[in-house]
């Protein structure tokens, strides 16, 4: 007889439920269309906070398809009223462990069609907006219709902008390539400074500015100082010096008190007086060349040099004698004061008190400080008593206690002096 199967030969399997929230847990997924390969790996994301702790998103992708699944639809969960458990059988212990498994609905999308679908979505959105606008125009209130018209005026055509992006980008690249570099801008700024030629490398103050550019020897040769050096009569001094500058008066008296005055230094002081007188001359007076020669008490060659350097020729106009007519501009006036400042510094061992410049030119002390800073001077604070002791102007006691010192290597302020 054949052997009988024993009824009590049944294997027992233990069953348990693991409700712990492990970092790795199974997911129950359904696929609406394409199914990923068996070995595909999905990345799981879990919502943050207590309200979204049960929200999950899984994602994966192949070369051509993207898979995205989630446990919610908008603000609502996909499944309500029940939970899913997945059992995992362990053969070594002959046990089954059930673990909670969130349910996700996975949708697939073809990567190459994503842009096209985006355009279609925009078309639907555009049609909805157009229908809304038409309803508002037909049945909306006056305020609503005004709002719709304002929205239409401010609306940007994104498709048009996108089509022009290549042209815009090419235009930006072309303009950017032609823009000067920061160093080129700095070099251009230095070239256009209204100051005499200078050496930016030297550390010796006397070698910073080219004095031949301030007062050329050819021009200095036309400055007659014979009558000044031959007589110390104050009346002779007053008749030969057009400016009433206290700085000029102080320097001339110091030079002429020497047994052998330096002719070039005397000419520099006289030339400074010409510049100061020119600074006070109006454009109406500047138009009359002969009157300027008489007013400045200088040779015609000096007037011509001053006009060429510190004035601009008025196109299409001439003086009665046929000579060109000149006028001062804000740029030439700045240049004139800068040259005067450098000349005064050279005559005063490269130190000058802004109050002295302000008093002689009749300008505010702060403006004088800006002019001296624009020629590379460093401003140092001094006592009002020192200013009063070093200058002859009686108004300096009430002015700012500063002195300007020219040191090398020269450094100019970033913002150039403009206008007035």
C-alpha atoms as one frame of an Amber mdcrd trajectory, in Angstrom:
protein
   0.000   0.000   0.000   1.064   3.460  -0.682   1.976   5.680   2.222  -0.671
   8.119   3.492  -0.123  11.827   3.774  -0.256  12.786   7.359  -2.833  15.397
   8.123  -0.706  17.054  10.774   2.263  17.720   8.473   1.521  21.474   8.063
   4.270  24.113   8.325   3.503  27.133  10.507   4.323  30.718   9.354   4.557
  33.638  11.790   2.902  36.923  10.777   3.736  40.415  12.094   3.049  44.047
  11.237   5.891  46.542  11.182   4.415  49.985  11.777   7.752  51.740  12.263
   8.502  54.542   9.804  11.720  53.253   8.301  13.698  55.355   5.865  13.324
  52.643   3.202   9.857  51.280   2.770   7.828  49.664  -0.022   5.523  51.658
  -2.255   2.443  50.406  -4.080   2.401  51.975  -7.549   0.132  51.813 -10.554
   1.209  52.947 -14.025  -1.215  54.676 -16.352   0.668  54.012 -19.580   4.305
  53.039 -20.035   5.917  50.754 -17.469   9.584  51.271 -16.551  12.123  48.451
 -16.787  12.191  46.045 -13.850  15.597  47.228 -12.649  14.595  50.914 -12.642
  15.483  52.899  -9.567  13.024  55.406  -8.113  13.837  58.308  -5.824  11.323
  58.982  -3.050  10.548  62.405  -1.576   8.484  62.921   1.552   6.572  66.044
   2.499   7.828  68.269   5.307   5.749  69.110   8.360   2.962  67.316  10.164
   0.296  68.161   7.575   2.301  66.720   4.653   4.026  63.833   6.440   1.931
  61.329   4.446   2.602  62.964   1.060   5.102  61.118  -1.120   6.536  61.680
  -4.594   8.577  59.117  -6.515  10.483  59.778  -9.725  12.614  57.946 -12.209
  13.683  58.390 -15.811  15.056  56.503 -18.754  16.776  57.900 -21.804  13.477
  58.953 -23.407  10.753  58.799 -20.706  10.274  60.381 -17.306   8.124  58.700
 -14.585   6.627  60.733 -11.735   4.166  59.418  -9.141   2.529  60.974  -6.093
   0.156  60.051  -3.319  -2.053  63.107  -3.701  -4.098  64.901  -6.305  -3.853
  68.595  -5.685  -4.592  69.030  -1.988  -6.443  65.716  -1.578  -4.941  62.235
  -1.017  -5.519  59.609  -3.710  -6.828  57.053  -1.216  -9.127  57.706   1.741
 -10.798  55.254   4.153  -8.257  52.445   3.782  -4.563  51.638   3.957  -2.396
  49.330   1.907   0.034  46.812   3.406   2.659  44.840   1.554   3.826  41.504
   2.989   7.463  40.528   2.770   8.223  36.817   3.230  11.490  35.872   4.936
  12.366  32.228   4.101  15.104  31.974   6.699  12.736  32.685   9.587   9.611
  31.383   7.844   7.814  34.660   8.624   5.820  37.334   6.811   6.128  40.970
   7.801   3.512  43.435   6.635   4.631  47.024   6.169   2.476  50.092   5.380
   2.865  51.058   1.733   1.743  54.446   0.363  -0.150  54.261  -2.881   1.171
  56.340  -5.789  -0.207  56.827  -9.248   2.665  57.088 -11.724   2.355  59.044
 -14.934   4.890  59.037 -17.754   5.970  61.771 -20.142   8.149  61.742 -23.227
  11.070  64.121 -22.775  11.144  65.330 -26.384   7.468  66.350 -26.214   7.630
  68.351 -22.960   8.326  71.670 -24.700   5.554  71.098 -27.214   3.108  70.301
 -24.443   4.166  73.482 -22.651   3.264  75.496 -25.745  -0.125  73.783 -25.894
  -0.713  74.545 -22.210   0.115  78.192 -22.852  -2.309  78.218 -25.767  -5.097
  76.926 -23.494  -4.213  79.505 -20.860  -4.248  82.236 -23.515  -7.677  81.168
 -24.761  -9.067  81.138 -21.223  -7.658  84.599 -20.574  -9.088  85.866 -23.858
 -12.540  84.482 -23.009 -12.364  86.061 -19.576 -11.424  89.393 -21.129 -14.304
  89.250 -23.603 -16.770  88.492 -20.798 -15.400  91.368 -18.756 -15.660  93.774
 -21.687 -19.238  92.684 -22.392 -20.694  92.364 -18.902 -18.173  93.854 -16.498
 -18.499  97.126 -14.649 -16.840 100.342 -15.774 -14.055  99.805 -13.264 -13.544
  96.223 -14.430 -13.348  97.279 -18.091 -10.763  99.947 -17.220  -8.767  97.322
 -15.354  -8.895  94.967 -18.352  -7.622  97.697 -20.684  -4.786  98.483 -18.251
  -3.825  94.784 -18.147  -3.817  94.633 -21.946  -1.476  97.641 -22.148   0.940
  96.111 -19.627   0.847  92.573 -21.061   4.136  91.237 -22.428   4.093  89.008
 -25.482   6.353  86.210 -24.227   6.337  84.391 -27.568   7.548  87.559 -29.264
  10.215  88.081 -26.637  11.354  84.480 -26.993  11.641  84.827 -30.752  13.761
  87.947 -30.287  16.008  86.476 -27.598  18.652  85.395 -30.086  18.748  88.856
 -31.641  18.847  90.513 -28.207  21.613  88.200 -27.043  23.685  88.840 -30.166
  23.195  92.598 -29.773  24.282  92.464 -26.122  27.376  90.439 -26.997  28.269
  92.833 -29.819  27.898  95.891 -27.608  29.726  94.254 -24.711  32.652  93.346
 -26.947  32.971  96.958 -28.098  32.773  98.412 -24.579  36.058  99.724 -23.213
  37.712  97.919 -20.329  37.979  99.384 -16.849  41.637 100.216 -17.498  40.756
 101.914 -20.792  38.118 104.029 -19.020  40.651 104.966 -16.343  43.240 105.915
 -18.976  40.676 108.032 -20.854  39.701 109.768 -17.604  43.341 110.586 -16.894
  43.860 111.948 -20.414  40.811 114.204 -20.122  41.721 115.647 -16.724  41.957
 119.461 -16.850  45.474 119.438 -15.405  48.958 119.971 -16.886  50.999 117.022
 -18.115  52.096 114.907 -15.173  54.258 111.948 -14.214  52.178 109.401 -12.258
  55.214 107.365 -11.159  57.507 109.886  -9.494  57.478 110.372  -5.731  59.133
 113.816  -5.898  56.564 116.614  -5.757  58.591 118.977  -7.942  58.763 116.347
 -10.716  55.057 115.491 -10.819  53.874 118.284 -13.125  55.606 119.416 -16.315
  56.104 123.134 -15.704  56.850 123.649 -19.392  53.177 122.815 -19.978  52.121
 125.238 -17.220  54.241 128.140 -18.509  56.088 127.414 -21.766  59.464 129.091
 -22.121  58.343 130.602 -25.425  55.473 132.384 -23.650  57.597 133.316 -20.647
  59.997 135.112 -22.992  57.239 137.618 -23.862  56.622 138.550 -20.209  58.509
 141.797 -19.588  59.916 142.015 -16.048  62.594 144.655 -16.613  60.578 147.483
 -15.105  59.745 145.390 -12.034  63.293 144.247 -11.315  64.704 147.733 -11.934
  62.463 149.466  -9.411  60.809 148.514  -6.144  58.375 151.392  -6.269  54.911
 150.127  -5.235  53.306 152.321  -7.909  55.349 150.529 -10.572  54.237 147.221
  -9.107  50.550 148.216  -9.189  50.691 149.404 -12.794  52.411 146.248 -14.068
  50.423 143.625 -12.200  46.777 143.376 -13.321  45.586 141.109 -10.501  44.953
 142.262  -6.956  45.762 138.813  -5.593  47.296 138.846  -2.125  49.211 135.660
  -3.003  50.750 137.414  -6.031  51.557 140.485  -3.925  53.247 138.360  -1.248
  55.339 136.374  -3.740  56.405 139.425  -5.768  57.502 141.319  -2.682  59.486
 138.299  -1.516  61.199 137.814  -4.892  61.945 141.491  -5.490  63.398 141.866
  -2.019  66.263 139.584  -3.037  69.495 141.017  -4.409  69.194 138.907  -7.567
  65.592 137.825  -8.157  65.066 134.654 -10.196  63.739 135.953 -13.552  61.763
 132.777 -14.266  60.116 132.856 -10.842  59.136 136.524 -11.350  57.658 135.641
 -14.740  55.734 132.766 -13.135  54.178 135.167 -10.614  53.266 137.662 -13.353
  51.829 134.845 -15.467  49.750 133.788 -12.445  48.391 137.318 -12.211  47.413
 137.110 -15.912  45.555 133.834 -15.248  43.715 135.319 -12.280  42.722 138.354
 -14.303  41.545 136.108 -17.153  39.504 134.121 -14.656  37.610 137.302 -13.723
  37.079 138.339 -17.364  33.587 137.789 -18.775  32.906 136.356 -22.224  31.676
 139.761 -23.350  35.026 141.291 -22.406  36.864 138.299 -23.867  35.392 139.034
 -27.294  37.449 142.247 -27.500  41.050 141.108 -27.933  42.579 144.583 -27.781
  40.722 145.378 -24.571  41.983 142.101 -23.034  45.582 142.978 -23.913  45.152
 146.332 -22.165  43.333 144.803 -19.179  45.918 142.070 -18.596  48.890 144.410
 -19.214  50.602 141.755 -21.298  52.027 141.220 -24.773  49.759 140.091 -27.647
  51.691 136.808 -27.833  50.735 136.037 -24.223  47.046 136.776 -24.916  47.108
 134.448 -27.924  48.629 131.666 -25.781  46.024 132.178 -23.050  43.164 132.122
 -25.562  44.464 128.952 -27.210  44.787 127.100 -23.884  41.938 128.445 -21.752
  39.198 129.467 -24.206  37.359 128.064 -27.205  37.085 129.676 -30.598  33.537
 130.703 -31.535  32.886 129.269 -34.979  31.812 131.736 -37.656  32.628 134.895
 -35.671  35.610 137.257 -35.845  36.697 140.458 -34.139  36.692 143.798 -36.039
  40.429 143.332 -36.688  39.753 139.931 -38.298  41.066 137.849 -35.396  38.990
 134.885 -34.180  36.565 135.424 -31.286  36.955 133.294 -28.147  34.787 132.411
 -25.155  35.187 130.533 -21.890  33.220 127.374 -21.131  32.772 125.447 -17.864
  35.453 123.002 -19.036  37.988 125.731 -19.878  37.221 127.553 -16.618  37.966
 124.376 -14.643  41.183 123.956 -16.588  42.163 127.564 -15.886  41.694 127.190
 -12.119  43.566 123.859 -12.099  46.544 125.437 -13.886  46.456 128.349 -11.445
  46.426 125.900  -8.526  49.466 124.026  -9.848  51.322 127.294 -10.477  50.566
 128.540  -6.954  51.719 125.219  -5.499  54.991 125.429  -7.426  55.614 128.921
  -6.063  54.868 127.825  -2.477  56.947 124.639  -2.096  53.970 122.470  -3.153
  51.832 123.479  -0.183  48.793 125.728  -0.473  46.014 126.751   1.861  42.554
 126.411   0.294  41.487 129.561   2.137  44.154 131.510   0.234  42.956 130.234
  -3.130  39.336 130.878  -2.135  40.111 134.439  -1.043  41.945 135.364  -4.255
  39.326 133.807  -6.567  36.275 134.805  -4.518  34.946 131.260  -4.258  33.761
 129.178  -1.253  36.404 127.342   0.744  34.883 123.921  -0.015  35.083 124.611
  -3.727  38.733 125.616  -3.396  39.390 122.329  -1.581  37.784 120.407  -4.454
  39.961 122.184  -7.011  43.120 121.367  -5.052  42.026 117.747  -4.616  41.386
 117.550  -8.373  45.071 118.340  -9.049  46.141 115.521  -6.721  46.628 117.344
  -3.408  46.001 115.685  -0.076  44.097 117.824   2.406  45.415 117.992   5.955
  43.705 119.579   8.939  45.518 122.527  10.518  44.620 125.148  13.103  42.942
 128.372  12.084  45.891 130.208  13.642  48.306 128.494  11.232  46.138 129.431
   8.256  45.989 133.050   9.393  49.754 133.147   9.982  50.625 131.728   6.559
  48.212 133.822   4.481  47.548 137.529   4.026  43.825 137.335   3.345  41.921
 138.732   6.322  38.954 136.425   5.648  40.973 133.239   6.095  40.443 133.178
   9.857  36.792 132.273   9.308  37.532 129.621   6.687  38.200 125.913   7.053
  41.485 125.024   8.725  42.974 122.912   5.921  46.112 122.857   3.870  46.696
 121.093   0.558  49.952 119.200   0.079  51.083 117.680  -3.221  52.836 114.351
  -2.717  53.947 111.622  -5.058  52.998 109.259  -6.490  50.040 111.425  -7.407
  46.520 110.105  -6.841  43.433 111.764  -8.257  39.921 111.530  -6.821  37.620
 109.052  -8.539  35.002 111.655  -9.426  36.360 114.356 -11.705  35.546 118.012
 -11.083  32.574 119.122 -13.180  30.654 122.287 -13.853  30.796 124.805 -11.088
